[in-house]
Short mmCIF file of C-alpha atoms and ligand atoms in Angstrom, two decimals:
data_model
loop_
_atom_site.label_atom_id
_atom_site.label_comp_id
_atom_site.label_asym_id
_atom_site.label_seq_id
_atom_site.Cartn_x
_atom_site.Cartn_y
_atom_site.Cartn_z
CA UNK Q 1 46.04 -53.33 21.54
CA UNK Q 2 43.03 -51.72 19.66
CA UNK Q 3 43.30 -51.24 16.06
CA UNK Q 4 41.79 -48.23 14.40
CA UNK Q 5 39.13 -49.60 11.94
CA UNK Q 6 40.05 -48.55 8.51
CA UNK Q 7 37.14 -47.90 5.92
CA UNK Q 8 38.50 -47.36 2.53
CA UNK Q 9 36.72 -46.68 -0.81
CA UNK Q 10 37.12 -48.39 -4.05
CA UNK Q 11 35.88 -46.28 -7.00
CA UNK Q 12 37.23 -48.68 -9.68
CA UNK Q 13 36.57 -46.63 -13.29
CA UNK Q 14 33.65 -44.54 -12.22
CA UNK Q 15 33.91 -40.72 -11.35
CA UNK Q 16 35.23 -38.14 -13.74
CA UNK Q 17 37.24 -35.08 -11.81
CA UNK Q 18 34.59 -33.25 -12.02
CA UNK Q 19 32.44 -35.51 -10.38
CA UNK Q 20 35.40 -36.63 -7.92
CA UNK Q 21 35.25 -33.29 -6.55
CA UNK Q 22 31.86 -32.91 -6.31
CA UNK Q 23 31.35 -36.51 -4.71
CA UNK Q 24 33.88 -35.86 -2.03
CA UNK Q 25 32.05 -32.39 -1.23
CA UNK Q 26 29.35 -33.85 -0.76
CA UNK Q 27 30.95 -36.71 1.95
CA UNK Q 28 33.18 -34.61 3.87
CA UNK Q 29 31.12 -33.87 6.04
CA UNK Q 30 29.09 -36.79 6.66
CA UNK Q 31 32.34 -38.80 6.65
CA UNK Q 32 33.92 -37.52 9.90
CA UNK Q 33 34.38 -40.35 12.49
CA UNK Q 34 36.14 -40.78 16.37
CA UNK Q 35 36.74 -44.19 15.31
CA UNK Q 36 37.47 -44.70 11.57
CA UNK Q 37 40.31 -43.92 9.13
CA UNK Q 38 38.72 -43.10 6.06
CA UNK Q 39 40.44 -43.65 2.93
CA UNK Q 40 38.95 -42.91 -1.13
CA UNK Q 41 41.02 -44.91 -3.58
CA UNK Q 42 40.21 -43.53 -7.11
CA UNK Q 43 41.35 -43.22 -10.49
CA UNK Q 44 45.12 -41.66 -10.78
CA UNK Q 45 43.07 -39.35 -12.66
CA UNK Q 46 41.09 -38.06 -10.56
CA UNK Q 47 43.59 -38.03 -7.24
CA UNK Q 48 44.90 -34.47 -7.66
CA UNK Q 49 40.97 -33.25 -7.70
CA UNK Q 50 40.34 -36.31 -4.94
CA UNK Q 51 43.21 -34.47 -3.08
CA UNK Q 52 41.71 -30.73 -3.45
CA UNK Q 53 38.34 -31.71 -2.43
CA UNK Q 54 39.57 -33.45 0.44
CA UNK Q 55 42.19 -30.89 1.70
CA UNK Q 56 41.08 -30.29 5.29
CA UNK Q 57 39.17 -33.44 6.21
CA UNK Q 58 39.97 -36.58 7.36
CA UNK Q 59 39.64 -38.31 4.42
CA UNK Q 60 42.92 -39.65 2.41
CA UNK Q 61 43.52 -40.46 -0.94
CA UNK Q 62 44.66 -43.89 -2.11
CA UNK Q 63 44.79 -45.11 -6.06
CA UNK Q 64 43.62 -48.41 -7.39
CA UNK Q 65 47.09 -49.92 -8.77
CA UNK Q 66 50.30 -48.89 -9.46
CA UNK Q 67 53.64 -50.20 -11.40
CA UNK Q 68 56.20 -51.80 -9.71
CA UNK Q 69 59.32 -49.22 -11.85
CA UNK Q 70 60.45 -46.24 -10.82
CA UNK Q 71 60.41 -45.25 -14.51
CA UNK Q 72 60.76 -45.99 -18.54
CA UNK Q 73 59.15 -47.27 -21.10
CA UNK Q 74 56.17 -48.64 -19.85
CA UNK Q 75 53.24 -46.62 -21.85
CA UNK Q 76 50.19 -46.40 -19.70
CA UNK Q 77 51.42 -47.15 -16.47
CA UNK Q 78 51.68 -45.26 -12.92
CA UNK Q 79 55.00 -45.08 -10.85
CA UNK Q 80 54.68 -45.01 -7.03
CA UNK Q 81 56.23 -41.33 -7.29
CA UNK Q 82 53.84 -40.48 -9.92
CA UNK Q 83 50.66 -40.82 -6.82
CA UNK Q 84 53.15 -39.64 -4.12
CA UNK Q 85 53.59 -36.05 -6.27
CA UNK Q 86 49.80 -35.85 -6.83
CA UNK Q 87 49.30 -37.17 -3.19
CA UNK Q 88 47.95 -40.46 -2.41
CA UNK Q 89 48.67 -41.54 0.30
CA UNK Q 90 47.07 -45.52 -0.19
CA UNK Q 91 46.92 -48.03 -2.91
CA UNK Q 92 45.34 -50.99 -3.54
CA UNK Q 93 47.49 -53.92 -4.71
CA UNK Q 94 46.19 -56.96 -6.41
CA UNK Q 95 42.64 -56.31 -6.47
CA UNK Q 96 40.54 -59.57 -7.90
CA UNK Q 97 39.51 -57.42 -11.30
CA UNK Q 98 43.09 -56.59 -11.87
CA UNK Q 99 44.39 -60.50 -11.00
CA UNK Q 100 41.68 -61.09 -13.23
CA UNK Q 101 41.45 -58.69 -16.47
CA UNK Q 102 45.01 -57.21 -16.65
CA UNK Q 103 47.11 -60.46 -15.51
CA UNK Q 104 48.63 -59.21 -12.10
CA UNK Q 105 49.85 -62.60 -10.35
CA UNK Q 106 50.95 -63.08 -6.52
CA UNK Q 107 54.78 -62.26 -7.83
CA UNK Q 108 53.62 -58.79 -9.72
CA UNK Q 109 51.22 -58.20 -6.68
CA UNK Q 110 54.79 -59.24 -4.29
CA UNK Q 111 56.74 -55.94 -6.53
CA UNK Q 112 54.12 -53.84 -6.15
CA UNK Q 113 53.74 -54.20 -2.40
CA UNK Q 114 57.42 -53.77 -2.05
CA UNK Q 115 57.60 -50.75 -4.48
CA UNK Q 116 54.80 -49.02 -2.42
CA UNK Q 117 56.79 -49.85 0.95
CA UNK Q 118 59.87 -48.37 -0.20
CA UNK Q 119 58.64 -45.52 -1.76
CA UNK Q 120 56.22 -44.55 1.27
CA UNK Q 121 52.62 -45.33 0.48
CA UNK Q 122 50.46 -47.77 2.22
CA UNK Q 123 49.59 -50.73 0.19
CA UNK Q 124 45.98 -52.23 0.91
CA UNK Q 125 47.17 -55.99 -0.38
CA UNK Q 126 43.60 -57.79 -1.45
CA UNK Q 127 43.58 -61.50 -1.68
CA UNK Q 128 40.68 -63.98 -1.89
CA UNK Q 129 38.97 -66.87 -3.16
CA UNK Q 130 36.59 -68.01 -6.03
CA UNK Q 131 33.54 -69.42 -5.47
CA UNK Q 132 34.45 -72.26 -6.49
CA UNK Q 133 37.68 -72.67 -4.74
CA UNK Q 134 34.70 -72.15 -1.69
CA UNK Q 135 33.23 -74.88 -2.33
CA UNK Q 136 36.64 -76.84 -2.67
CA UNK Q 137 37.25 -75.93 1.01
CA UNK Q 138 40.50 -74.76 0.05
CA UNK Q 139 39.98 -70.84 0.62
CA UNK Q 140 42.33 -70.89 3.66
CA UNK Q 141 44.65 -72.84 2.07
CA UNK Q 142 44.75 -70.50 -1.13
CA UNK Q 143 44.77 -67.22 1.02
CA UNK Q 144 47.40 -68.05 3.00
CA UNK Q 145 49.61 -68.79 0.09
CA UNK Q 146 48.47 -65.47 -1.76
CA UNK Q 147 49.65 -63.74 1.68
CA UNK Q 148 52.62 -65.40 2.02
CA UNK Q 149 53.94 -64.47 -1.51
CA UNK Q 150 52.51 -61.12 -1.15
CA UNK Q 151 54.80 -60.49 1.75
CA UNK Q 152 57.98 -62.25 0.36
CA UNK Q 153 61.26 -59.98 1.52
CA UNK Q 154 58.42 -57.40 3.52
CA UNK Q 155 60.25 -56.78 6.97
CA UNK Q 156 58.14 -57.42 10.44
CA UNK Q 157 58.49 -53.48 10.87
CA UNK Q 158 56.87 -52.69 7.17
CA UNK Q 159 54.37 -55.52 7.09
CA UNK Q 160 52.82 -54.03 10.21
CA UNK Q 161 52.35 -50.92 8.36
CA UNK Q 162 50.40 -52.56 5.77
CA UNK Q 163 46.69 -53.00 5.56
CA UNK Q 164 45.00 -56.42 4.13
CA UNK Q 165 41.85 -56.35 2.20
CA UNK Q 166 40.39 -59.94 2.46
CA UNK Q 167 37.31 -59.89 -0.19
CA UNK Q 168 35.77 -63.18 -1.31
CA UNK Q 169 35.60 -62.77 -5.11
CA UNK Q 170 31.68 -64.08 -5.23
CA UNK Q 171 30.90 -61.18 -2.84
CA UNK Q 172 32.60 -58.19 -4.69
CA UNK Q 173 29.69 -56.25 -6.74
CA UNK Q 174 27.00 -59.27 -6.50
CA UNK Q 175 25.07 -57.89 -3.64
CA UNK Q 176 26.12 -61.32 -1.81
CA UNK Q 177 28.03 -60.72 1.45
CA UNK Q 178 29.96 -63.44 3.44
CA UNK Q 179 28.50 -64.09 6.52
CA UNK Q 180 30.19 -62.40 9.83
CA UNK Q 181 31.43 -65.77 10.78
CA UNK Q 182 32.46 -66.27 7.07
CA UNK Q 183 34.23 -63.33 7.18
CA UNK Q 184 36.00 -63.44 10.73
CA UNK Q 185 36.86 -66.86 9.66
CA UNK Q 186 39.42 -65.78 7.07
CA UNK Q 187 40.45 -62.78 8.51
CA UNK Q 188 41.23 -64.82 11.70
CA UNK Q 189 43.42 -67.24 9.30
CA UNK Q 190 45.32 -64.34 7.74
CA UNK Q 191 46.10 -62.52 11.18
CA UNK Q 192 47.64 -66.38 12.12
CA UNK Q 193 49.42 -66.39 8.83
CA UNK Q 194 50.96 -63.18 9.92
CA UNK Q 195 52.01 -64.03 12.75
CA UNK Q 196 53.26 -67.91 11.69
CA UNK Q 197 55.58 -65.47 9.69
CA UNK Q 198 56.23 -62.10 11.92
CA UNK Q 199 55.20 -63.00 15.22
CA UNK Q 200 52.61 -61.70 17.57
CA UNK Q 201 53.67 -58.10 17.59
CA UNK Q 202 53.05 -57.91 13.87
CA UNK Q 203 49.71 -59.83 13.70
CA UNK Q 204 48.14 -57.54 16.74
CA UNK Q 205 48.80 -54.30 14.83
CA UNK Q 206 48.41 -55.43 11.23
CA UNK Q 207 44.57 -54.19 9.91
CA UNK Q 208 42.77 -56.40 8.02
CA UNK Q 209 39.59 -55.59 6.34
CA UNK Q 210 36.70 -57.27 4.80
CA UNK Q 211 35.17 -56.39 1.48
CA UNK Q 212 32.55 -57.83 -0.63
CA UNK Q 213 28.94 -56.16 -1.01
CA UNK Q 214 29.56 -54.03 2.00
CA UNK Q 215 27.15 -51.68 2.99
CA UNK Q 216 25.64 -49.67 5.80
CA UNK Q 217 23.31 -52.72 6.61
CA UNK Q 218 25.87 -54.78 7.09
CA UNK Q 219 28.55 -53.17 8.25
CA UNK Q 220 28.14 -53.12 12.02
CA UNK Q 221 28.27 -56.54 12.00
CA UNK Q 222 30.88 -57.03 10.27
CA UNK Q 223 33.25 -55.40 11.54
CA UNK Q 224 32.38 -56.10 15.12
CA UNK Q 225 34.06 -59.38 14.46
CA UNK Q 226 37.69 -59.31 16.40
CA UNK Q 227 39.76 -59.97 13.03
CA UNK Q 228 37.93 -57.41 11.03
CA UNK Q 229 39.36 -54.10 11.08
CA UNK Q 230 36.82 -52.18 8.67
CA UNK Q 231 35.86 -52.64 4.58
CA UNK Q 232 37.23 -52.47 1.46
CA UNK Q 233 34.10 -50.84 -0.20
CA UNK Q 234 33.26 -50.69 -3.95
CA UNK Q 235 29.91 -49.67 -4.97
CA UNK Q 236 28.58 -48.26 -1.77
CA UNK Q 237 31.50 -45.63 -1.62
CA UNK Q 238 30.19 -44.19 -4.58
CA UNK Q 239 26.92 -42.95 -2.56
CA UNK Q 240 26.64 -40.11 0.39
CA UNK Q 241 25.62 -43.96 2.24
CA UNK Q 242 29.23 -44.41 2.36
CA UNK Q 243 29.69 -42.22 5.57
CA UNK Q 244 26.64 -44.87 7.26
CA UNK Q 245 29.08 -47.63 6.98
CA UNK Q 246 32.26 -44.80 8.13
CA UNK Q 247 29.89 -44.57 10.96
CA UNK Q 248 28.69 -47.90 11.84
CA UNK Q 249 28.94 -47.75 15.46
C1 PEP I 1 35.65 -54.03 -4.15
O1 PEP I 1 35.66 -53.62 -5.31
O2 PEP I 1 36.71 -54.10 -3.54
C2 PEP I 1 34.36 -54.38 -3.56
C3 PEP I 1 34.36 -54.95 -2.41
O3 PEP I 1 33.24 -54.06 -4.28
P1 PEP I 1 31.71 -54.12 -3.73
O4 PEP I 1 31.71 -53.46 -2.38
O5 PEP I 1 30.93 -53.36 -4.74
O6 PEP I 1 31.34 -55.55 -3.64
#
């Protein structure tokens, strides 16, 4: 079975609304693709304007986290319903700045993927290794267990609904990409992961991207590899360059 490639966005905390809007004017129409899903995930702040600009395209809104409650006291925080009602459709779960600055671990990064499930949006689950844990040779060892926590009480049916974002945390925002074979290596190891735990069904449909300084030089090869199902992109989604690697046939 083919898998649609899947290029999302990954603002982080750039873009105002104002500039949302503006930004996603500007790529609409140099974003249109026969072959890619094309997904912004932006500031909960700027979704409603990320979902006005958008109306009418084929781009979809995702956010960049979200809390694992319905509701209550927990000041500053974002409830799954909270980016259903203002539209997103995506969100990113467990992305290496949020493991890293705001203390999400596999078990919150497990809740959230489950709360998103339930609730109906499509949770890009990021996982990934230092460079050091590289140079241990114990990235497949230490993805594998980040999946397999990630998915902990996610059925075969909702896991293959899911999207993966592997992204080597020495590639994200240095400018230093994984080699193709790098890459395929891992996202070859995750698909087998998935289907260790789901079977074959699962692990054909599942889409698994690759993120980590990609841009529109590099993403033809990239995701030409068989395992690679499109990019998790941070700084180059921020440029009108972003449809280039959309487009990267
Ligand atoms: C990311 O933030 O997920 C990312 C991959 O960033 P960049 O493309 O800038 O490396």
């Amino acid at each position: 079975m083919a898998r649609k490639t899947i290029v999302a966005g990954n603002w982080k905390m750039n873009m105002t609304p104002t500039q949302t809007a503006e930004l996603i004017e500007t790529l609409k129409p140099l974003v249109v693709s026969d072959y890619s899903d094309v997904v912004l995930c932006v500031p909960a702040i700027d979704i409603p304007a990320a979902v006005a600009a958008a109306k009418g395209s084929n781009i979809e809104i995702g956010a960049e986290n979200l809390y694992f409650e319905d509701k209550g006291a927990y000041t500053g925080e974002i409830s799954a319903d909270m980016l259903l009602d203002a539209g997103a459709k995506y969100v990113i779960i467990g992305h290496s700045e949020r493991r890293e600055y705001f203390g999400e671990t596999d078990e919150t990064v497990n809740k959230k993927v489950l709360k998103a499930i339930e609730k109906g949006l499509t949770p890009i689950i990021c996982c990934g290794e230092t460079l050091t844990q590289r140079e241990q040779g114990i990235t497949i060892d230490w993805v594998r267990q980040q999946i397999k926590i990630a998915f902990q009480n996610v059925t075969a049916d909702q896991a293959k609904a899911t999207v993966i974002a592997y992204e080597p945390i020495w590639a994200i925002g240095t400018g230093k990409t994984a080699t193709s074979d790098q890459a395929e290596e891992v996202c070859g190891a995750i698909r087998q992961c998935i289907k260790e735990v789901y079977g074959d069904a699962v692990a054909e449909e599942i889409r698994i991207q690759y993120g980590g300084s990609v841009n529109a030089g590099n993403a033809a090869e990239l995701f030409a590899k068989p395992d690679i199902d499109g990019g998790l992109v941070g700084g180059a989604s921020l440029k009108p360059d972003f449809s280039k690697i959309v487009n990267y046939k």
